[in-house]
Coordinates of C-alpha atoms and ligand atoms in Angstrom, one line a residue:
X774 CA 97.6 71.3 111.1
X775 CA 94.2 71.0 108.5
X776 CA 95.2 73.7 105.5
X777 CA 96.7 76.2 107.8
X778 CA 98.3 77.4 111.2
X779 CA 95.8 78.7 113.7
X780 CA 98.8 79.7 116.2
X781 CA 102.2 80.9 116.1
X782 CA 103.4 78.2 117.7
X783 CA 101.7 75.9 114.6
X784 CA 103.3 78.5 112.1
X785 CA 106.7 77.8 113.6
X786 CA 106.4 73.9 113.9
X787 CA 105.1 73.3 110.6
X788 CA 107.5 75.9 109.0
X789 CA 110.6 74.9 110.6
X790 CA 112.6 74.1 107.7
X791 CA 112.5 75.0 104.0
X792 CA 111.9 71.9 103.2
X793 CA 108.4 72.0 104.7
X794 CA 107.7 75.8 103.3
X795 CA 108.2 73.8 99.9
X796 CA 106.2 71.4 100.1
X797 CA 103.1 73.6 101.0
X798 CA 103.4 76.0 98.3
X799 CA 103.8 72.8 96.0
X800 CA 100.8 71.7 97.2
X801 CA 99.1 75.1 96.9
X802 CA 100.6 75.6 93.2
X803 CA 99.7 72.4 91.6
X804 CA 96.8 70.9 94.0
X805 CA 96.3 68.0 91.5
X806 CA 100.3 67.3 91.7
X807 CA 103.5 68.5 90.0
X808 CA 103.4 69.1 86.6
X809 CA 106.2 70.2 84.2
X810 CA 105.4 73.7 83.2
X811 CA 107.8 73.5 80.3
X812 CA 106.1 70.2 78.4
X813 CA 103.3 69.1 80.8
X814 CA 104.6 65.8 82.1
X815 CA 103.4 64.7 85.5
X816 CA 106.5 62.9 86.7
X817 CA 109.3 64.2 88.3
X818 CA 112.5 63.9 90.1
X819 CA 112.8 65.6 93.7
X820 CA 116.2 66.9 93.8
X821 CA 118.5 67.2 96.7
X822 CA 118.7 70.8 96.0
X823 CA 115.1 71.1 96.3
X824 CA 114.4 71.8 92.6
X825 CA 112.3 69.0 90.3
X826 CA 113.5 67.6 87.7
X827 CA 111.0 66.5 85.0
X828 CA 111.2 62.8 84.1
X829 CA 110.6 64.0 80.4
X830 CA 112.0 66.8 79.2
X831 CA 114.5 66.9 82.0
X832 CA 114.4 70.6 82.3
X833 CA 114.8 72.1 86.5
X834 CA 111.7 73.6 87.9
X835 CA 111.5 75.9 91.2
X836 CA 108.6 75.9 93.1
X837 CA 109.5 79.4 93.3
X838 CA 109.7 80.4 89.6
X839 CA 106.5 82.3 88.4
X840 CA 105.7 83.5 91.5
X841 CA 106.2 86.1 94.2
X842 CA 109.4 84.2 96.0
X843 CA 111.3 84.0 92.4
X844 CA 114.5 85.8 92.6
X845 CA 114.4 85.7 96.5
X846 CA 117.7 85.0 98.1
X847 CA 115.8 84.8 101.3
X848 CA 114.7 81.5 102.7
X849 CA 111.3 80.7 102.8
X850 CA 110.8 80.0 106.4
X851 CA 111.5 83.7 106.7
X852 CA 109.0 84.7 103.7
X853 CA 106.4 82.7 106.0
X854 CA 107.0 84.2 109.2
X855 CA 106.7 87.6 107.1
X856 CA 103.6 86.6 105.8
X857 CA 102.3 85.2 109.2
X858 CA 103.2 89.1 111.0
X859 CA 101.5 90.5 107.8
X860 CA 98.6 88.7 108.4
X861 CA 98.2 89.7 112.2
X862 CA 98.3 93.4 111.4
X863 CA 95.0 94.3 112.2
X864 CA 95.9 98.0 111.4
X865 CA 98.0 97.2 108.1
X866 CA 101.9 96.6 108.1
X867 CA 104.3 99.1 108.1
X868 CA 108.1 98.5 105.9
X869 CA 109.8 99.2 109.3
X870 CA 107.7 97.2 111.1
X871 CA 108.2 94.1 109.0
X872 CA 112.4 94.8 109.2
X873 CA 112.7 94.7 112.8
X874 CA 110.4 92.1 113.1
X875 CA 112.1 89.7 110.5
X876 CA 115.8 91.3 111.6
X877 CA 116.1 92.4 108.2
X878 CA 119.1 94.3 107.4
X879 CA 118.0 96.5 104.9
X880 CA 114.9 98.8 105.1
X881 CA 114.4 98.4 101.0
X882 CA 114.0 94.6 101.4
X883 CA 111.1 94.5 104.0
X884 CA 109.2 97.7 101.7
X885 CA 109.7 95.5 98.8
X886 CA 108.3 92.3 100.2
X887 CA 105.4 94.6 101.8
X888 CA 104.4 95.2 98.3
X889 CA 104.8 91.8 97.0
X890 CA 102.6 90.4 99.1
X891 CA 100.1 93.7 98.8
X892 CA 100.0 92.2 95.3
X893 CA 98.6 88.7 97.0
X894 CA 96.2 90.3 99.0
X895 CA 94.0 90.4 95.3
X896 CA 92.7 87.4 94.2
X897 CA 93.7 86.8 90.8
X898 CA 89.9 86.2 89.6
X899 CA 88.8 88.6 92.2
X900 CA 84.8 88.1 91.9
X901 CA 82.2 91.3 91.9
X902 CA 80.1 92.6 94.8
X903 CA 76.5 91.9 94.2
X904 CA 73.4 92.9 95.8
X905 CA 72.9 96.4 96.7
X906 CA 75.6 98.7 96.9
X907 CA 76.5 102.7 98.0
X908 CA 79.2 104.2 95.5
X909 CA 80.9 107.4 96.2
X910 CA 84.2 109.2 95.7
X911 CA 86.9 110.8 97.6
X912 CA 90.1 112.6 97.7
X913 CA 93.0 111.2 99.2
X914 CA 96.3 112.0 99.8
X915 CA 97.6 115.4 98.4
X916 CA 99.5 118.3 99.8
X917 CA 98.1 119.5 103.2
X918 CA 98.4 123.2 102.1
X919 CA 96.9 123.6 98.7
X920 CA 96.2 126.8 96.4
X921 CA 92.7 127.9 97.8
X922 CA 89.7 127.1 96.0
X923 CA 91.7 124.3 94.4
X924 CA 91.3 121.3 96.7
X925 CA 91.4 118.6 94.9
X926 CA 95.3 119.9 93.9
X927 CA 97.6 117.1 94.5
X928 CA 95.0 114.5 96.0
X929 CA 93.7 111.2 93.9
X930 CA 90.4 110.4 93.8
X931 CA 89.4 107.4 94.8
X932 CA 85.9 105.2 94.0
X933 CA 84.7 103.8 97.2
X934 CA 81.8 100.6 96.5
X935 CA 80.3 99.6 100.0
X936 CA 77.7 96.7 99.8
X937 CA 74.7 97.2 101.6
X938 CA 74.5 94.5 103.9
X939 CA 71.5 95.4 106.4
X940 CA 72.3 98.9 107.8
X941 CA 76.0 98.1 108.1
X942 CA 78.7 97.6 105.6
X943 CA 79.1 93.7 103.9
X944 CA 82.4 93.9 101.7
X945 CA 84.5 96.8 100.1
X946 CA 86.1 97.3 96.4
X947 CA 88.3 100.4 95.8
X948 CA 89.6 101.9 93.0
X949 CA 91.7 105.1 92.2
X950 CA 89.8 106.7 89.3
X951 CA 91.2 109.7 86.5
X952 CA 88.1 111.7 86.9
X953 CA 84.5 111.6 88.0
X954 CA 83.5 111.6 84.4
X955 CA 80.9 109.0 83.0
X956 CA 83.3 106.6 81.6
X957 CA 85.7 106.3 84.4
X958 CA 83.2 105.9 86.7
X959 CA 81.2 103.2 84.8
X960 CA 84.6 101.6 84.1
X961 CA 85.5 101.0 87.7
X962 CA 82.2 99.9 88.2
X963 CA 82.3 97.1 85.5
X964 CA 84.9 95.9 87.1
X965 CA 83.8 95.4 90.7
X966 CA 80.1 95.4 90.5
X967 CA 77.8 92.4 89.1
X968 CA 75.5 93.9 86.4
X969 CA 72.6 93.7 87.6
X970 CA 73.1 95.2 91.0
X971 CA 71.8 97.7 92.6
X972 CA 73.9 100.9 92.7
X973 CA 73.0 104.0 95.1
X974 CA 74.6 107.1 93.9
X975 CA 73.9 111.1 94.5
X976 CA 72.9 112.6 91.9
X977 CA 75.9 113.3 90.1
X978 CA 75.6 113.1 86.6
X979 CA 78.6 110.7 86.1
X980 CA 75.7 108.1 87.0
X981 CA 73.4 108.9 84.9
X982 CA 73.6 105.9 82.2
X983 CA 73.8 103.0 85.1
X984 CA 71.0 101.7 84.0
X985 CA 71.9 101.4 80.2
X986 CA 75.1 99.7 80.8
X987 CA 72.6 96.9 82.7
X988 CA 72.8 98.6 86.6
X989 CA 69.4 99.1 88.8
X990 CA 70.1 102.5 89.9
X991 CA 68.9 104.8 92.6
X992 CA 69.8 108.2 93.5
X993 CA 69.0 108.1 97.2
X994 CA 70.6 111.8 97.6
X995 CA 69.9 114.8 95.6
X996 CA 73.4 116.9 95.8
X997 CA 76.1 116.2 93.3
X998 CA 79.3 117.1 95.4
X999 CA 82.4 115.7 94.4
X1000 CA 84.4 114.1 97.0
X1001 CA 82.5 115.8 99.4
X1002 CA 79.2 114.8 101.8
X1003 CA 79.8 111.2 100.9
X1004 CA 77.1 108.7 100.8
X1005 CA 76.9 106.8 104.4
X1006 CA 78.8 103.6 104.1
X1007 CA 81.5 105.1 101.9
X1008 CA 81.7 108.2 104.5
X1009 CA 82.5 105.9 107.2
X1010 CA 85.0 103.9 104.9
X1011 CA 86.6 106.7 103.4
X1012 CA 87.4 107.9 107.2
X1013 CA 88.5 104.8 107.9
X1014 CA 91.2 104.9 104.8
X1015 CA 92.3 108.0 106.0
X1016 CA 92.8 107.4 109.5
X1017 CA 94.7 104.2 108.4
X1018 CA 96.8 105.9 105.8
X1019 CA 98.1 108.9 107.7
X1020 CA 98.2 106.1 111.3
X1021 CA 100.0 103.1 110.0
X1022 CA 101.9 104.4 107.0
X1023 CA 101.5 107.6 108.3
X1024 CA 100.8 110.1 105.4
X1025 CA 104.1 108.5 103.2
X1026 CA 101.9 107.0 100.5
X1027 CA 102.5 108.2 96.9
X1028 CA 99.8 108.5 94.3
X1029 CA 101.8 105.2 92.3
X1030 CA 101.2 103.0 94.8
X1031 CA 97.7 103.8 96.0
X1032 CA 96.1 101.3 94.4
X1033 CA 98.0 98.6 96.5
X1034 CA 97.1 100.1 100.0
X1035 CA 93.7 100.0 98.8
X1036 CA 93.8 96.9 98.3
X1037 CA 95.8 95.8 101.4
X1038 CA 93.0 97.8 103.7
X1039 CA 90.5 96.4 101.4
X1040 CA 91.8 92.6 101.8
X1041 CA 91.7 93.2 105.7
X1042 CA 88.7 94.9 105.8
X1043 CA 87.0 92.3 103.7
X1044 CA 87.8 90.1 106.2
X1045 CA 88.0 91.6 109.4
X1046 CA 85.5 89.3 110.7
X1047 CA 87.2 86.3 110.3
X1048 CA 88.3 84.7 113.6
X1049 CA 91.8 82.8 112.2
X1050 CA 94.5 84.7 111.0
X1051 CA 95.8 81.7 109.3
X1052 CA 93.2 81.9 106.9
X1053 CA 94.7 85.3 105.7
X1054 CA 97.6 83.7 105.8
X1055 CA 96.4 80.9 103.6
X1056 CA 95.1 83.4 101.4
X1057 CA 97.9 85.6 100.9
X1058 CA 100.3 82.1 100.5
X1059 CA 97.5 81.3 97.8
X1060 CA 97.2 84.4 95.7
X1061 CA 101.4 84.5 95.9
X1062 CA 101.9 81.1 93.5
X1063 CA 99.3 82.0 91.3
X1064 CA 100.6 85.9 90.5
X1065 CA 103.5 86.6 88.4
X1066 CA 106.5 87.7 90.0
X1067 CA 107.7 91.1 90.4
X1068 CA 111.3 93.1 91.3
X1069 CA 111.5 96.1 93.6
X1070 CA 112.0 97.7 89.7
X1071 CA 109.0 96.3 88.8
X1072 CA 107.6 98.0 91.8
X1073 CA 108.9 101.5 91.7
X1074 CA 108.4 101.9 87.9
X1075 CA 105.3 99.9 87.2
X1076 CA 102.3 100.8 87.9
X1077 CA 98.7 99.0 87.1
X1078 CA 98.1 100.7 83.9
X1079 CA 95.2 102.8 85.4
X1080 CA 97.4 106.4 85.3
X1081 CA 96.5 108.9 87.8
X1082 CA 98.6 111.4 86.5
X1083 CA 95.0 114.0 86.7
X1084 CA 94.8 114.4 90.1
X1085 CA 92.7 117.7 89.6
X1086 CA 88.8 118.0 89.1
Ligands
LIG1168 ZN1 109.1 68.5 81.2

């Protein structure tokens, strides 16, 4: 094995014993070696117990601690089969799929690793789309019967950002936004598009000051619909969302924890092309030392900061 199972049967040879899951997220946390994250020092003690103990300070350090496994009574050679299944989803992982899978005995465990590892599906210095890109927005989610006249009641809207890559699509960023207003817009865009880009909008006058903030900008359709008669690339995507949200997790996902699905079907569609799934595997291992850990209370009460509590336009 180079970097990372191509097989399941390399998966289950290489990750037999938790012993051998440690040593590849040590080498994944601290490629240049061990180092004590309490005073620095670079020599340490390998405990029977797994745990290192600095040659310094003599404090106990867990390759687990600080990331997504800390806490985990579970053993590691189960995280990485989890992580292995998670990666072969083409069509996105389902909580119950994950628990009979894994044999789990609780339903609330295999949801709360599920959005763990949604959380190392992002790249913690996620870089920006460049080139030329089609940005739109639509509604998601929502009560199927809403007050008439009112049908944005209940649904959040969401930023779609397709790059342009010949007539078809290169890579995706999504992002649940407040509003279509000016600022939220050019917000979100900030934040996944290289200045300098060039951004195809409708002519919606959220989009009018793109070129101020330092955008090229072209309005390559005239009508100003909100969440309606979407832009090409982001009509097909935002299809593709929905089809995936009501198929695989089949309508149950609440307006809190949008923003991680998007960026689950956004981490597989990003790479749907590539022809290992150990390299999502390697990615998701990758992402999970390097973000800070959370708790299924973390989860349920925490959400990114961007509140989508105005669902209505
Ligand atoms: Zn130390």
């Amino acid at each position: 094995m180079k970097d990372f199972p191509k097989t399941l049967l390399e998966l289950e040879k290489c990750f037999s014993t938790e012993e051998a899951c440690r040593e590849y997220l040590v080498a994944l946390r601290w490629p240049d070696g061990f180092y004590c994250p309490h005073c620095g020092h670079d020599k340490a003690w390998l405990r029977s117990d797994g745990l290192y103990e600095c040659k310094s300070c003599g404090r106990k350090t867990s390759v687990k601690a600080g990331t997504i496994f800390q806490g985990s009574r579970k053993s590691l050679v189960l995280w990485f089969r989890a992580i292995w299944w998670v990666s072969c989803q083409k069509n996105g992982a389902s909580a119950l799929g994950l628990q009979r899978i894994l044999g789990l005995g609780s339903y609330q465990t295999a949801w709360t690793w599920l959005h763990k590892l949604r959380r190392a599906m992002v790249r913690p210095d996620q870089d920006k789309l460049t080139g030329t890109v089609q940005v739109d927005e639509t509604f998601i989610g929502g009560a199927k019967t809403g007050k008439r006249g009112r049908g944005a009641e209940g649904k959040a809207l969401v930023l779609i950002i397709a790059q342009e890559k010949g007539k078809a699509t290169g890579r995706i960023r999504l992002r649940k936004i407040p509003d279509a207003s000016a600022n939220s817009l050019e917000a979100a865009l900030k934040e996944t598009v290289e200045l300098g880009s060039m951004i195809k909008t409708d002519g919606w006058s959220g989009y009018t000051g793109l070129k101020i903030i330092g955008y090229k900008h072209e309005v390559i359709r005239t009508t100003v619909d909100i969440g309606e008669n979407l832009l090409p690339l982001c009509h097909h995507e935002a299809s593709l969302i929905k089809r995936w949200l009501t198929g695989t997790h089949q309508g149950a996902v609440s307006h809190e924890h949008l923003d991680y699905y998007l960026d689950e079907y956004t981490f597989r569609f990003n790479r749907r092309t590539s022809k290992s799934r150990g390299m999502l595997f390697y990615r998701i291992l990758q992402n999970a030392v390097a973000i800070k850990p959370t708790s299924y209370n973390g989860i349920t009460l925490g959400v990114r900061g961007r509140k989508g509590k105005n669902h209505k336009m």
